[in-house]
Amino acid sequence: MPARTHTLPRPATPGSVDVRLPWWALALPALAFVALLVLILNPADAHATTGDPAVTHLVERVQQIVAR
């Protein structure tokens, strides 16, 4: 007995995308990114121990690039 193939309920239109996201699906990752970026770029709020000089140099370079 051959298996039936399932047909789509409506044909897909080429070039169209039907994706609906709730507002928080975009807002929460953006908010988390901004919060982490602020923590990295504001060293007055950070209370880290002495770390690798390469990491410190990298963070300073990022601060200089963002400040431009």
CSV table of N, CA and C in Angstrom, one decimal:
chain,number,residue,atom,x,y,z
A,1,MET,N,0.8,-1.2,0.0
A,1,MET,CA,0.0,0.0,0.0
A,1,MET,C,0.9,1.2,0.0
A,2,PRO,N,0.8,2.0,-1.0
A,2,PRO,CA,1.7,3.2,-1.1
A,2,PRO,C,1.2,4.3,-0.1
A,3,ALA,N,2.2,5.0,0.5
A,3,ALA,CA,2.0,6.1,1.4
A,3,ALA,C,1.5,7.3,0.7
A,4,ARG,N,0.6,8.0,1.3
A,4,ARG,CA,0.1,9.2,0.7
A,4,ARG,C,1.1,10.4,1.0
A,5,THR,N,1.2,11.3,0.1
A,5,THR,CA,2.0,12.5,0.3
A,5,THR,C,1.1,13.6,0.9
A,6,HIS,N,1.6,14.3,1.8
A,6,HIS,CA,0.8,15.4,2.4
A,6,HIS,C,1.0,16.6,1.5
A,7,THR,N,-0.1,17.3,1.2
A,7,THR,CA,0.0,18.5,0.5
A,7,THR,C,-0.1,19.7,1.4
A,8,LEU,N,0.4,20.8,1.1
A,8,LEU,CA,0.4,22.0,1.9
A,8,LEU,C,-1.0,22.6,1.9
A,9,PRO,N,-1.5,23.1,3.0
A,9,PRO,CA,-2.8,23.7,3.0
A,9,PRO,C,-2.9,24.9,2.0
A,10,ARG,N,-1.9,25.6,1.8
A,10,ARG,CA,-1.9,26.7,0.8
A,10,ARG,C,-0.6,26.7,0.1
A,11,PRO,N,-0.5,27.0,-1.1
A,11,PRO,CA,0.7,27.0,-1.8
A,11,PRO,C,1.6,28.2,-1.4
A,12,ALA,N,2.9,27.9,-1.3
A,12,ALA,CA,3.9,28.9,-0.9
A,12,ALA,C,4.1,29.8,-2.1
A,13,THR,N,4.1,31.1,-1.8
A,13,THR,CA,4.3,32.1,-2.8
A,13,THR,C,5.9,32.4,-2.9
A,14,PRO,N,6.5,32.3,-4.1
A,14,PRO,CA,7.9,32.5,-4.1
A,14,PRO,C,8.3,33.9,-3.8
A,15,GLY,N,9.3,34.1,-3.0
A,15,GLY,CA,9.7,35.4,-2.6
A,15,GLY,C,9.1,36.0,-1.4
A,16,SER,N,8.1,35.3,-0.8
A,16,SER,CA,7.4,35.9,0.4
A,16,SER,C,7.8,35.0,1.6
A,17,VAL,N,7.9,35.7,2.7
A,17,VAL,CA,8.2,35.1,4.0
A,17,VAL,C,7.0,35.4,5.0
A,18,ASP,N,6.5,34.4,5.6
A,18,ASP,CA,5.4,34.7,6.5
A,18,ASP,C,5.8,34.2,7.9
A,19,VAL,N,6.6,35.1,8.5
A,19,VAL,CA,7.0,34.8,9.9
A,19,VAL,C,6.6,35.9,10.8
A,20,ARG,N,5.9,35.5,11.9
A,20,ARG,CA,5.4,36.5,12.8
A,20,ARG,C,6.0,36.2,14.2
A,21,LEU,N,6.8,37.2,14.7
A,21,LEU,CA,7.4,37.1,16.0
A,21,LEU,C,6.7,38.0,16.9
A,22,PRO,N,6.6,37.6,18.2
A,22,PRO,CA,6.1,38.5,19.2
A,22,PRO,C,7.1,39.7,19.4
A,23,TRP,N,6.7,40.8,19.9
A,23,TRP,CA,7.5,41.9,20.1
A,23,TRP,C,8.7,41.6,21.0
A,24,TRP,N,8.5,40.8,22.0
A,24,TRP,CA,9.5,40.5,23.0
A,24,TRP,C,10.6,39.6,22.4
A,25,ALA,N,10.3,38.9,21.3
A,25,ALA,CA,11.3,38.0,20.7
A,25,ALA,C,12.5,38.8,20.1
A,26,LEU,N,12.2,40.1,19.8
A,26,LEU,CA,13.3,40.9,19.3
A,26,LEU,C,13.8,41.9,20.4
A,27,ALA,N,12.9,42.3,21.3
A,27,ALA,CA,13.2,43.3,22.3
A,27,ALA,C,14.2,42.7,23.3
A,28,LEU,N,13.9,41.5,23.8
A,28,LEU,CA,14.7,41.0,24.9
A,28,LEU,C,16.2,40.7,24.5
A,29,PRO,N,16.5,40.1,23.3
A,29,PRO,CA,17.9,39.9,22.9
A,29,PRO,C,18.6,41.3,22.7
A,30,ALA,N,17.8,42.2,22.2
A,30,ALA,CA,18.4,43.6,22.0
A,30,ALA,C,18.7,44.2,23.3
A,31,LEU,N,17.8,44.1,24.2
A,31,LEU,CA,18.0,44.7,25.6
A,31,LEU,C,19.2,44.0,26.3
A,32,ALA,N,19.3,42.7,26.2
A,32,ALA,CA,20.4,42.0,26.8
A,32,ALA,C,21.8,42.4,26.2
A,33,PHE,N,21.8,42.6,24.8
A,33,PHE,CA,23.0,43.0,24.2
A,33,PHE,C,23.4,44.4,24.6
A,34,VAL,N,22.5,45.3,24.7
A,34,VAL,CA,22.8,46.7,25.1
A,34,VAL,C,23.3,46.7,26.6
A,35,ALA,N,22.7,45.9,27.4
A,35,ALA,CA,23.1,45.8,28.8
A,35,ALA,C,24.5,45.3,29.0
A,36,LEU,N,24.8,44.2,28.2
A,36,LEU,CA,26.2,43.7,28.3
A,36,LEU,C,27.2,44.6,27.7
A,37,LEU,N,26.8,45.3,26.6
A,37,LEU,CA,27.7,46.3,26.0
A,37,LEU,C,28.0,47.4,27.0
A,38,VAL,N,27.0,47.9,27.7
A,38,VAL,CA,27.2,49.0,28.6
A,38,VAL,C,28.1,48.5,29.8
A,39,LEU,N,28.0,47.3,30.2
A,39,LEU,CA,28.8,46.8,31.3
A,39,LEU,C,30.3,46.7,30.8
A,40,ILE,N,30.5,46.3,29.6
A,40,ILE,CA,31.8,46.1,29.1
A,40,ILE,C,32.5,47.5,28.9
A,41,LEU,N,31.7,48.5,28.4
A,41,LEU,CA,32.3,49.8,28.0
A,41,LEU,C,32.4,50.7,29.2
A,42,ASN,N,31.8,50.4,30.3
A,42,ASN,CA,31.9,51.3,31.5
A,42,ASN,C,32.7,50.6,32.6
A,43,PRO,N,34.0,50.9,32.6
A,43,PRO,CA,34.9,50.2,33.5
A,43,PRO,C,34.7,50.6,35.0
A,44,ALA,N,34.0,51.7,35.2
A,44,ALA,CA,33.8,52.2,36.6
A,44,ALA,C,32.8,51.3,37.3
A,45,ASP,N,31.9,50.6,36.6
A,45,ASP,CA,31.0,49.7,37.2
A,45,ASP,C,31.5,48.3,37.4
A,46,ALA,N,32.6,48.0,36.7
A,46,ALA,CA,33.2,46.7,36.7
A,46,ALA,C,34.1,46.5,37.9
A,47,HIS,N,34.0,45.5,38.6
A,47,HIS,CA,34.9,45.2,39.7
A,47,HIS,C,35.7,43.9,39.5
A,48,ALA,N,36.5,43.9,38.5
A,48,ALA,CA,37.2,42.6,38.1
A,48,ALA,C,38.5,42.6,38.7
A,49,THR,N,39.1,41.4,38.9
A,49,THR,CA,40.4,41.3,39.3
A,49,THR,C,41.4,41.6,38.2
A,50,THR,N,42.7,41.6,38.5
A,50,THR,CA,43.6,41.8,37.4
A,50,THR,C,43.6,40.7,36.5
A,51,GLY,N,43.5,41.0,35.2
A,51,GLY,CA,43.3,39.9,34.2
A,51,GLY,C,44.5,39.9,33.2
A,52,ASP,N,44.2,39.2,32.2
A,52,ASP,CA,45.2,39.0,31.1
A,52,ASP,C,45.4,40.4,30.4
A,53,PRO,N,46.6,40.8,30.2
A,53,PRO,CA,46.9,42.1,29.6
A,53,PRO,C,46.3,42.2,28.1
A,54,ALA,N,46.2,41.0,27.5
A,54,ALA,CA,45.7,41.0,26.1
A,54,ALA,C,44.2,41.3,26.1
A,55,VAL,N,43.5,40.8,27.1
A,55,VAL,CA,42.1,41.1,27.2
A,55,VAL,C,41.8,42.6,27.5
A,56,THR,N,42.7,43.1,28.4
A,56,THR,CA,42.6,44.6,28.8
A,56,THR,C,42.8,45.4,27.6
A,57,HIS,N,43.8,45.0,26.8
A,57,HIS,CA,44.2,45.8,25.6
A,57,HIS,C,43.0,45.7,24.6
A,58,LEU,N,42.4,44.5,24.5
A,58,LEU,CA,41.3,44.4,23.5
A,58,LEU,C,40.1,45.3,23.9
A,59,VAL,N,39.8,45.3,25.2
A,59,VAL,CA,38.7,46.1,25.7
A,59,VAL,C,39.0,47.6,25.5
A,60,GLU,N,40.2,48.0,25.7
A,60,GLU,CA,40.6,49.4,25.4
A,60,GLU,C,40.4,49.8,24.0
A,61,ARG,N,40.8,48.8,23.1
A,61,ARG,CA,40.7,49.1,21.6
A,61,ARG,C,39.2,49.2,21.2
A,62,VAL,N,38.3,48.3,21.8
A,62,VAL,CA,36.9,48.4,21.5
A,62,VAL,C,36.3,49.7,22.0
A,63,GLN,N,36.8,50.2,23.2
A,63,GLN,CA,36.3,51.5,23.7
A,63,GLN,C,36.7,52.6,22.8
A,64,GLN,N,37.9,52.6,22.3
A,64,GLN,CA,38.4,53.6,21.4
A,64,GLN,C,37.6,53.6,20.0
A,65,ILE,N,37.3,52.4,19.5
A,65,ILE,CA,36.6,52.3,18.3
A,65,ILE,C,35.2,52.8,18.4
A,66,VAL,N,34.5,52.5,19.6
A,66,VAL,CA,33.1,52.9,19.8
A,66,VAL,C,33.1,54.4,20.0
A,67,ALA,N,34.1,54.9,20.7
A,67,ALA,CA,34.1,56.3,21.0
A,67,ALA,C,34.2,57.2,19.8
A,68,ARG,N,34.7,56.7,18.7
A,68,ARG,CA,34.9,57.5,17.5
A,68,ARG,C,33.6,57.9,16.9
